[in-house]
Short mmCIF file of C-alpha atoms and ligand atoms in Angstrom, two decimals:
data_model
loop_
_atom_site.label_atom_id
_atom_site.label_comp_id
_atom_site.label_asym_id
_atom_site.label_seq_id
_atom_site.Cartn_x
_atom_site.Cartn_y
_atom_site.Cartn_z
CA MET A 575 0.03 -0.11 0.03
CA SER A 576 1.37 3.39 -0.98
CA ASP A 577 0.74 6.33 1.29
CA LEU A 578 1.64 8.73 -1.52
CA PHE A 579 -1.30 7.34 -3.47
CA SER A 580 -3.71 7.38 -0.67
CA HIS A 581 -6.67 9.68 -0.54
CA LEU A 582 -6.66 13.00 1.47
CA SER A 583 -9.83 14.70 2.33
CA LEU A 584 -9.90 18.62 3.21
CA ARG A 585 -13.31 20.13 3.79
CA GLY A 586 -15.56 19.06 0.91
CA VAL A 587 -12.65 18.01 -1.35
CA ASP A 588 -11.33 14.54 -1.93
CA PHE A 589 -7.70 14.44 -3.40
CA HIS A 590 -7.20 10.99 -4.91
CA ASN A 591 -3.54 11.20 -4.18
CA ARG A 592 -0.90 13.30 -2.57
CA ILE A 593 1.38 14.36 -5.49
CA TRP A 594 0.42 17.85 -6.58
CA VAL A 595 1.62 20.21 -9.22
CA SER A 596 3.29 23.20 -7.63
CA PRO A 597 2.24 26.67 -9.03
CA MET A 598 4.42 27.71 -12.03
CA CYS A 599 4.29 31.15 -13.71
CA GLN A 600 4.08 30.66 -17.49
CA TYR A 601 4.31 34.41 -18.57
CA SER A 602 1.84 33.54 -21.39
CA ALA A 603 -1.28 35.58 -20.49
CA ILE A 604 -2.48 38.59 -22.39
CA ASP A 605 -3.87 41.37 -20.09
CA GLY A 606 -4.01 38.75 -17.32
CA VAL A 607 -6.30 36.46 -19.53
CA ALA A 608 -5.21 32.81 -20.01
CA THR A 609 -4.26 31.53 -23.46
CA GLN A 610 -3.97 28.31 -25.44
CA TRP A 611 -0.66 27.82 -23.65
CA HIS A 612 -2.42 27.43 -20.36
CA ASP A 613 -4.94 24.98 -21.94
CA VAL A 614 -2.10 22.72 -22.95
CA HIS A 615 0.21 23.30 -19.90
CA ILE A 616 -2.46 22.60 -17.30
CA GLY A 617 -4.18 19.95 -19.66
CA SER A 618 -0.99 17.99 -19.73
CA PHE A 619 -0.83 17.65 -15.99
CA ALA A 620 -4.62 16.83 -15.90
CA THR A 621 -4.01 13.78 -18.07
CA GLY A 622 -1.04 12.67 -15.92
CA GLY A 623 -2.59 11.21 -12.73
CA THR A 624 -1.78 14.09 -10.38
CA GLY A 625 -4.05 14.60 -7.30
CA MET A 626 -4.18 18.34 -7.61
CA ILE A 627 -2.96 21.19 -9.96
CA MET A 628 -2.21 24.56 -8.51
CA MET A 629 -2.40 27.22 -11.13
CA GLU A 630 0.26 29.91 -11.23
CA ALA A 631 0.66 33.06 -9.14
CA THR A 632 -2.35 35.13 -10.39
CA GLY A 633 -2.46 38.87 -9.60
CA VAL A 634 -5.50 40.05 -7.67
CA VAL A 635 -5.03 43.56 -9.31
CA PRO A 636 -3.00 44.67 -12.44
CA GLU A 637 -0.11 45.95 -10.40
CA GLY A 638 -0.04 42.65 -8.40
CA ARG A 639 1.35 40.75 -11.40
CA ILE A 640 4.92 39.68 -11.39
CA SER A 641 5.15 40.32 -15.17
CA THR A 642 3.21 41.91 -17.86
CA ALA A 643 2.37 38.40 -19.16
CA CYS A 644 1.23 36.90 -15.80
CA LEU A 645 -2.30 35.69 -15.16
CA GLY A 646 -4.75 38.08 -13.52
CA LEU A 647 -8.09 37.51 -11.72
CA TRP A 648 -9.69 40.88 -11.26
CA ASN A 649 -12.39 40.82 -13.97
CA ASP A 650 -15.14 38.47 -15.46
CA LYS A 651 -13.33 38.11 -18.74
CA GLN A 652 -10.34 36.54 -16.95
CA ALA A 653 -12.42 34.26 -14.83
CA GLU A 654 -14.42 33.04 -18.02
CA ARG A 655 -11.28 32.14 -19.83
CA LEU A 656 -10.11 30.00 -16.93
CA ARG A 657 -13.47 28.05 -16.94
CA PRO A 658 -12.66 25.61 -19.78
CA ILE A 659 -9.20 24.88 -18.19
CA VAL A 660 -10.99 24.06 -14.85
CA ASP A 661 -13.60 21.94 -16.79
CA PHE A 662 -11.10 19.95 -18.50
CA ALA A 663 -9.19 19.08 -15.28
CA HIS A 664 -12.49 18.07 -13.66
CA SER A 665 -13.31 15.92 -16.75
CA MET A 666 -10.13 13.95 -15.92
CA GLY A 667 -11.07 13.74 -12.30
CA THR A 668 -8.34 16.09 -11.14
CA ILE A 669 -8.76 18.76 -8.42
CA ILE A 670 -7.58 22.22 -9.46
CA GLY A 671 -6.80 25.30 -7.37
CA ILE A 672 -5.48 28.79 -8.11
CA GLN A 673 -2.74 30.80 -6.35
CA LEU A 674 -3.83 34.39 -5.63
CA ALA A 675 -0.95 36.78 -5.46
CA HIS A 676 0.47 40.24 -5.25
CA ALA A 677 4.09 40.74 -6.29
CA GLY A 678 4.67 44.08 -4.53
CA ARG A 679 8.21 45.36 -5.02
CA LYS A 680 9.12 42.33 -7.34
CA GLY A 681 6.52 43.28 -10.04
CA SER A 682 6.43 45.11 -13.38
CA CYS A 683 8.85 42.62 -14.98
CA LEU A 684 8.93 41.31 -18.50
CA PRO A 685 8.89 37.52 -19.12
CA PRO A 686 12.39 36.10 -18.21
CA TRP A 687 13.30 35.19 -21.72
CA SER A 688 12.90 38.88 -22.81
CA ASP A 689 16.11 40.93 -23.66
CA HIS A 690 15.68 43.26 -20.77
CA PRO A 691 14.21 42.44 -17.41
CA MET A 692 11.87 45.40 -16.39
CA ALA A 693 8.82 46.63 -18.34
CA SER A 694 8.80 50.33 -19.20
CA LYS A 695 5.62 52.24 -19.12
CA GLU A 696 5.20 51.79 -22.79
CA GLU A 697 5.64 48.08 -22.44
CA GLY A 698 2.82 48.00 -19.99
CA GLY A 699 4.89 48.33 -16.75
CA TRP A 700 3.76 50.00 -13.59
CA GLU A 701 5.02 51.66 -10.29
CA CYS A 702 5.46 48.98 -7.79
CA VAL A 703 4.19 49.19 -4.25
CA ALA A 704 5.49 47.57 -1.02
CA PRO A 705 5.19 47.91 2.80
CA SER A 706 8.32 50.27 2.73
CA ALA A 707 10.18 52.19 0.08
CA ILE A 708 13.02 49.60 0.05
CA SER A 709 14.24 48.00 -3.28
CA PHE A 710 14.75 44.30 -3.62
CA GLY A 711 18.04 45.29 -5.27
CA GLY A 712 19.58 44.53 -8.69
CA LYS A 713 17.27 45.45 -11.49
CA TYR A 714 14.39 46.38 -9.22
CA PRO A 715 13.42 49.99 -8.60
CA VAL A 716 12.53 51.60 -5.23
CA PRO A 717 8.82 50.84 -4.66
CA ARG A 718 6.31 53.27 -3.17
CA ALA A 719 5.13 52.53 0.36
CA LEU A 720 1.51 51.71 0.64
CA SER A 721 -0.82 53.79 2.68
CA ILE A 722 -3.23 52.19 5.20
CA PRO A 723 -6.35 52.72 2.98
CA GLU A 724 -4.40 51.10 0.13
CA ILE A 725 -3.55 48.09 2.24
CA ARG A 726 -7.18 47.68 3.15
CA GLU A 727 -8.27 47.94 -0.53
CA LEU A 728 -5.80 45.12 -1.20
CA VAL A 729 -7.43 42.87 1.42
CA VAL A 730 -10.71 43.44 -0.38
CA ALA A 731 -9.05 42.71 -3.82
CA PHE A 732 -7.79 39.31 -2.51
CA ALA A 733 -11.42 38.52 -1.52
CA GLN A 734 -12.99 39.69 -4.87
CA SER A 735 -10.44 37.63 -6.63
CA ALA A 736 -11.22 34.63 -4.59
CA GLN A 737 -14.93 35.03 -5.51
CA LEU A 738 -13.97 35.13 -9.09
CA ALA A 739 -12.07 31.80 -8.55
CA VAL A 740 -15.24 30.35 -7.23
CA LYS A 741 -17.14 31.53 -10.14
CA ALA A 742 -14.54 30.04 -12.48
CA GLY A 743 -15.17 26.63 -10.73
CA PHE A 744 -11.86 26.12 -8.87
CA ASP A 745 -12.02 23.52 -6.01
CA LEU A 746 -9.76 25.60 -3.85
CA VAL A 747 -7.62 28.84 -3.54
CA GLU A 748 -4.11 29.44 -2.19
CA ILE A 749 -2.86 32.77 -0.91
CA HIS A 750 0.72 33.44 -1.98
CA ALA A 751 2.42 34.63 0.98
CA ALA A 752 6.00 33.37 0.07
CA HIS A 753 9.03 34.08 -2.18
CA GLY A 754 9.45 37.71 -1.26
CA TYR A 755 6.16 38.82 -2.79
CA LEU A 756 3.97 41.47 -1.19
CA ILE A 757 2.52 39.51 1.68
CA HIS A 758 5.90 38.08 2.56
CA GLN A 759 7.34 41.60 2.22
CA PHE A 760 4.96 42.48 5.11
CA LEU A 761 6.10 39.50 7.30
CA SER A 762 9.85 40.06 6.94
CA PRO A 763 11.39 42.73 9.04
CA ILE A 764 13.96 43.24 6.21
CA SER A 765 11.31 44.46 3.72
CA ASN A 766 8.95 45.82 6.33
CA GLN A 767 10.18 48.86 8.23
CA ARG A 768 6.78 50.55 8.85
CA SER A 769 6.09 52.15 12.14
CA ASP A 770 2.30 51.91 11.96
CA VAL A 771 -0.05 48.90 12.85
CA TYR A 772 1.35 47.00 9.83
CA GLY A 773 4.88 47.00 10.86
CA GLY A 774 7.31 46.40 13.78
CA SER A 775 6.04 43.66 16.09
CA PHE A 776 5.12 40.12 14.96
CA GLU A 777 1.45 41.02 15.53
CA ASN A 778 1.70 44.02 13.17
CA ARG A 779 3.78 42.21 10.42
CA THR A 780 1.32 39.37 10.35
CA ARG A 781 -1.84 41.62 10.32
CA PHE A 782 -1.99 41.86 6.50
CA ILE A 783 -1.96 38.04 5.75
CA LEU A 784 -4.42 37.36 8.73
CA GLU A 785 -6.82 40.02 7.43
CA ILE A 786 -6.54 38.52 3.92
CA ALA A 787 -7.14 34.97 5.07
CA LYS A 788 -10.12 35.99 7.29
CA GLU A 789 -11.64 38.06 4.34
CA VAL A 790 -11.15 35.28 1.79
CA ARG A 791 -12.50 32.61 4.14
CA THR A 792 -15.80 34.58 4.53
CA VAL A 793 -16.38 34.82 0.77
CA ILE A 794 -15.62 31.27 -0.26
CA PRO A 795 -17.86 28.33 0.36
CA ASP A 796 -17.45 26.36 3.67
CA SER A 797 -16.73 23.25 1.61
CA MET A 798 -13.69 24.92 -0.14
CA PRO A 799 -10.37 24.43 1.24
CA LEU A 800 -8.12 27.49 1.71
CA PHE A 801 -4.23 26.95 1.48
CA VAL A 802 -1.54 29.52 2.26
CA ARG A 803 1.99 29.21 0.77
CA ILE A 804 4.62 30.63 3.03
CA SER A 805 8.35 30.99 3.02
CA ALA A 806 9.03 29.29 6.21
CA SER A 807 12.44 31.09 6.59
CA ASP A 808 14.26 34.00 4.87
CA TRP A 809 17.54 32.11 5.53
CA LEU A 810 18.93 35.48 6.69
CA LYS A 811 20.09 36.85 9.97
CA ASP A 812 17.44 39.42 11.19
CA GLY A 813 14.86 37.88 8.76
CA TRP A 814 11.59 36.08 9.09
CA THR A 815 12.26 32.76 10.90
CA ILE A 816 10.77 29.22 11.25
CA THR A 817 9.82 30.05 14.73
CA GLU A 818 7.60 32.90 13.56
CA SER A 819 6.20 30.78 10.88
CA VAL A 820 5.03 28.05 13.42
CA GLU A 821 3.40 30.97 15.44
CA LEU A 822 1.65 32.36 12.20
CA CYS A 823 0.38 28.97 11.07
CA LYS A 824 -1.33 28.65 14.50
CA LEU A 825 -3.15 31.86 13.76
CA LEU A 826 -3.86 31.00 10.19
CA LYS A 827 -5.52 27.66 11.30
CA ASP A 828 -7.63 29.69 13.80
CA VAL A 829 -9.03 31.92 10.87
CA GLY A 830 -9.92 28.78 8.76
CA VAL A 831 -6.75 27.96 6.65
CA ASP A 832 -6.75 24.29 5.89
CA LEU A 833 -3.24 23.60 4.72
CA ILE A 834 0.15 25.43 4.69
CA ASP A 835 2.19 24.99 1.41
CA VAL A 836 5.76 25.22 2.91
CA SER A 837 8.44 26.85 0.77
CA SER A 838 11.28 29.21 1.87
CA GLY A 839 13.38 32.12 0.75
CA GLY A 840 12.76 35.08 -1.66
CA THR A 841 13.41 38.10 0.50
CA SER A 842 17.02 38.55 -0.79
CA SER A 843 18.65 36.94 -3.85
CA GLY A 844 21.93 36.72 -1.73
CA ALA A 845 20.50 34.42 0.98
CA PRO A 846 22.52 31.34 1.64
CA VAL A 847 19.88 28.65 0.91
CA PRO A 848 21.21 25.19 1.49
CA VAL A 849 19.53 23.80 -1.66
CA ALA A 850 19.56 20.04 -1.68
CA PRO A 851 17.08 17.28 -2.22
CA GLY A 852 14.08 17.84 0.11
CA TYR A 853 15.78 20.72 1.82
CA GLN A 854 12.45 22.43 2.78
CA VAL A 855 10.83 19.23 4.13
CA PRO A 856 11.96 19.79 7.80
CA PHE A 857 10.05 23.11 7.83
CA ALA A 858 6.75 21.38 6.64
CA GLU A 859 7.34 18.67 9.29
CA ARG A 860 7.93 21.13 12.09
CA ILE A 861 4.81 23.27 11.14
CA ARG A 862 2.66 20.11 10.90
CA ILE A 863 3.68 18.90 14.35
CA GLU A 864 3.96 22.29 16.27
CA ALA A 865 1.18 24.18 14.64
CA LYS A 866 -0.98 21.01 14.21
CA ILE A 867 -2.13 21.95 10.71
CA PRO A 868 -1.79 19.85 7.52
CA THR A 869 1.15 20.84 5.33
CA CYS A 870 2.68 20.07 1.95
CA ALA A 871 6.32 19.91 1.23
CA VAL A 872 7.99 21.31 -1.86
CA GLY A 873 11.53 21.80 -3.15
CA LEU A 874 13.65 19.21 -5.03
CA ILE A 875 11.38 16.32 -4.57
CA THR A 876 11.85 14.19 -7.73
CA GLU A 877 11.94 10.55 -6.75
CA SER A 878 8.82 8.33 -6.17
CA LYS A 879 10.61 6.68 -3.09
CA GLN A 880 11.61 9.97 -1.67
CA ALA A 881 7.96 11.40 -2.03
CA GLU A 882 6.54 8.12 -0.56
CA GLU A 883 8.79 8.37 2.52
CA ILE A 884 7.82 12.01 3.19
CA ILE A 885 4.27 10.95 3.46
CA ARG A 886 4.76 7.68 5.22
CA SER A 887 6.97 9.15 7.99
CA GLY A 888 4.43 11.95 8.65
CA LYS A 889 6.69 14.75 7.54
CA ALA A 890 3.93 16.24 5.32
CA ASP A 891 0.34 15.44 4.19
CA ALA A 892 1.20 15.92 0.49
CA VAL A 893 4.01 16.83 -1.77
CA MET A 894 4.28 19.41 -4.53
CA MET A 895 6.63 19.26 -7.48
CA ALA A 896 7.37 21.83 -10.05
CA ARG A 897 10.42 21.38 -12.30
CA GLU A 898 10.07 17.61 -12.44
CA PHE A 899 6.51 18.10 -13.88
CA LEU A 900 7.99 20.28 -16.50
CA ARG A 901 10.19 17.51 -17.61
CA ASN A 902 7.55 14.91 -17.22
CA PRO A 903 3.88 16.21 -16.85
CA ARG A 904 2.63 12.60 -16.36
CA TRP A 905 5.11 11.79 -13.64
CA PRO A 906 2.45 10.32 -11.23
CA LEU A 907 1.66 7.48 -13.79
CA GLN A 908 5.32 6.48 -13.75
CA ALA A 909 5.56 6.82 -9.92
CA ALA A 910 2.59 4.63 -9.42
CA LYS A 911 4.27 1.92 -11.37
CA GLU A 912 7.47 2.27 -9.35
CA LEU A 913 5.53 2.13 -5.98
CA ASN A 914 3.09 -0.70 -7.07
CA ALA A 915 0.24 1.68 -6.55
CA ASP A 916 -2.96 2.20 -8.32
CA VAL A 917 -3.70 5.44 -10.32
CA LYS A 918 -6.43 6.07 -12.93
CA TRP A 919 -4.94 6.40 -16.51
CA PRO A 920 -7.10 8.34 -19.02
CA ASN A 921 -8.73 5.83 -21.51
CA GLN A 922 -7.01 7.52 -24.33
CA LEU A 923 -3.53 6.70 -22.91
CA LEU A 924 -4.30 3.08 -21.65
CA ARG A 925 -2.14 1.43 -24.48
CA GLY A 926 0.87 3.11 -22.94
CA LYS A 927 0.34 1.54 -19.55
CA GLY A 928 1.96 -1.78 -20.48
C1 FMN B 2284 8.81 27.92 -14.06
C2 FMN B 2284 8.55 28.13 -12.57
C3 FMN B 2284 7.64 29.10 -12.20
C4 FMN B 2284 7.29 29.22 -10.91
N1 FMN B 2284 6.25 30.00 -10.54
C5 FMN B 2284 5.81 29.93 -9.17
C6 FMN B 2284 4.60 30.48 -8.88
O1 FMN B 2284 3.77 31.03 -9.71
N2 FMN B 2284 4.16 30.53 -7.53
C7 FMN B 2284 4.99 29.92 -6.58
O2 FMN B 2284 4.59 30.07 -5.45
N3 FMN B 2284 6.05 29.37 -6.88
C8 FMN B 2284 6.41 29.26 -8.21
N4 FMN B 2284 7.60 28.57 -8.60
C9 FMN B 2284 8.30 27.71 -7.49
C10 FMN B 2284 7.83 26.38 -7.58
O3 FMN B 2284 6.37 26.23 -7.32
C11 FMN B 2284 8.47 25.42 -6.52
O4 FMN B 2284 8.16 25.82 -5.20
C12 FMN B 2284 10.10 25.40 -6.76
O5 FMN B 2284 10.28 25.32 -8.13
C13 FMN B 2284 10.70 24.25 -5.98
O6 FMN B 2284 10.16 22.99 -6.39
P1 FMN B 2284 10.85 22.06 -7.48
O7 FMN B 2284 12.27 21.79 -6.77
O8 FMN B 2284 9.99 20.86 -7.43
O9 FMN B 2284 10.99 22.69 -8.73
C14 FMN B 2284 8.04 28.45 -9.85
C15 FMN B 2284 9.06 27.56 -10.27
C16 FMN B 2284 9.31 27.46 -11.65
C17 FMN B 2284 10.39 26.46 -12.10
#
């Protein structure tokens, strides 16, 4: 019996296994609207036996996108174009969620394959905002510090975007509070040097994410799981820590968050991250045990036996994979074979099962 291929139930959603597709920006949207690239990209995972697909970081407002070609979810047109993608995933029996995001000081980029990194005004770029007027460094300009009314508007924007996700048919939503984007910028004392109720103490730095999670929870159905992706550590002296993450996750659980998607880093490109197979798994384990909330682990998980061991030993409730899914979108079909587990193949592919 494989634990990786066992069911997991959260609120009204039954995940038929615990191998999930991690959110991955595709820089292929037009005005925040999905394109045929998304149909094929997400469709390939939906035919590959995964238990859940998380769609990429999706801006809740135009200035919340990472790049000019990122997905957005602030209007009906964007929601309507996501609907066939969701419907196809459902036709394959696959659960699908969407990651709602605001890039803050790390926005207004061009796709990474462009010949220059930042979008000018003429190219559709915008003025970036952040908790404090501190640049991420390198190519990034100094952002403008948000006012308190603007922060409150963004809380509402996350909730409105979540309502559009419900309308588009998604099974769950994830709030992106990791990787040095806006919410993480509020959490980390390195990027948040405010002196009002949104800066300084742990209580103040966590106010924004808790307000967003509370607001989103009230507008989505009771049966719908709510995930939050965090960076468990900045990997920096004087930065956000795993101890603070544990305390935050207890509070997120109290406001109705169902699972923490545990990543790390993103506050500084110079952070000494000890990248190695499964290097973020200990964070997922610690949060699962100490905050008593389901977690999923991510980061250099590429082997079926490695993934199985993470679930079997209780280090996390699910695993997410990103780059391995780019190499092999149907990875779970192969992993099931290796673990002697059962996974449903689409009828059209059965002759490849062997
Ligand atoms: C092309 C690409 C795009 C990504 N976009 C996102 C994103 O939209 N949101 C997010 O939280 N993480 C994003 N990530 C990070 C992945 O979700 C994942 O956490 C990271 O790649 C580590 O997992 P892996 O070792 O399995 O690739 C992206 C990674 C890649 C490779």
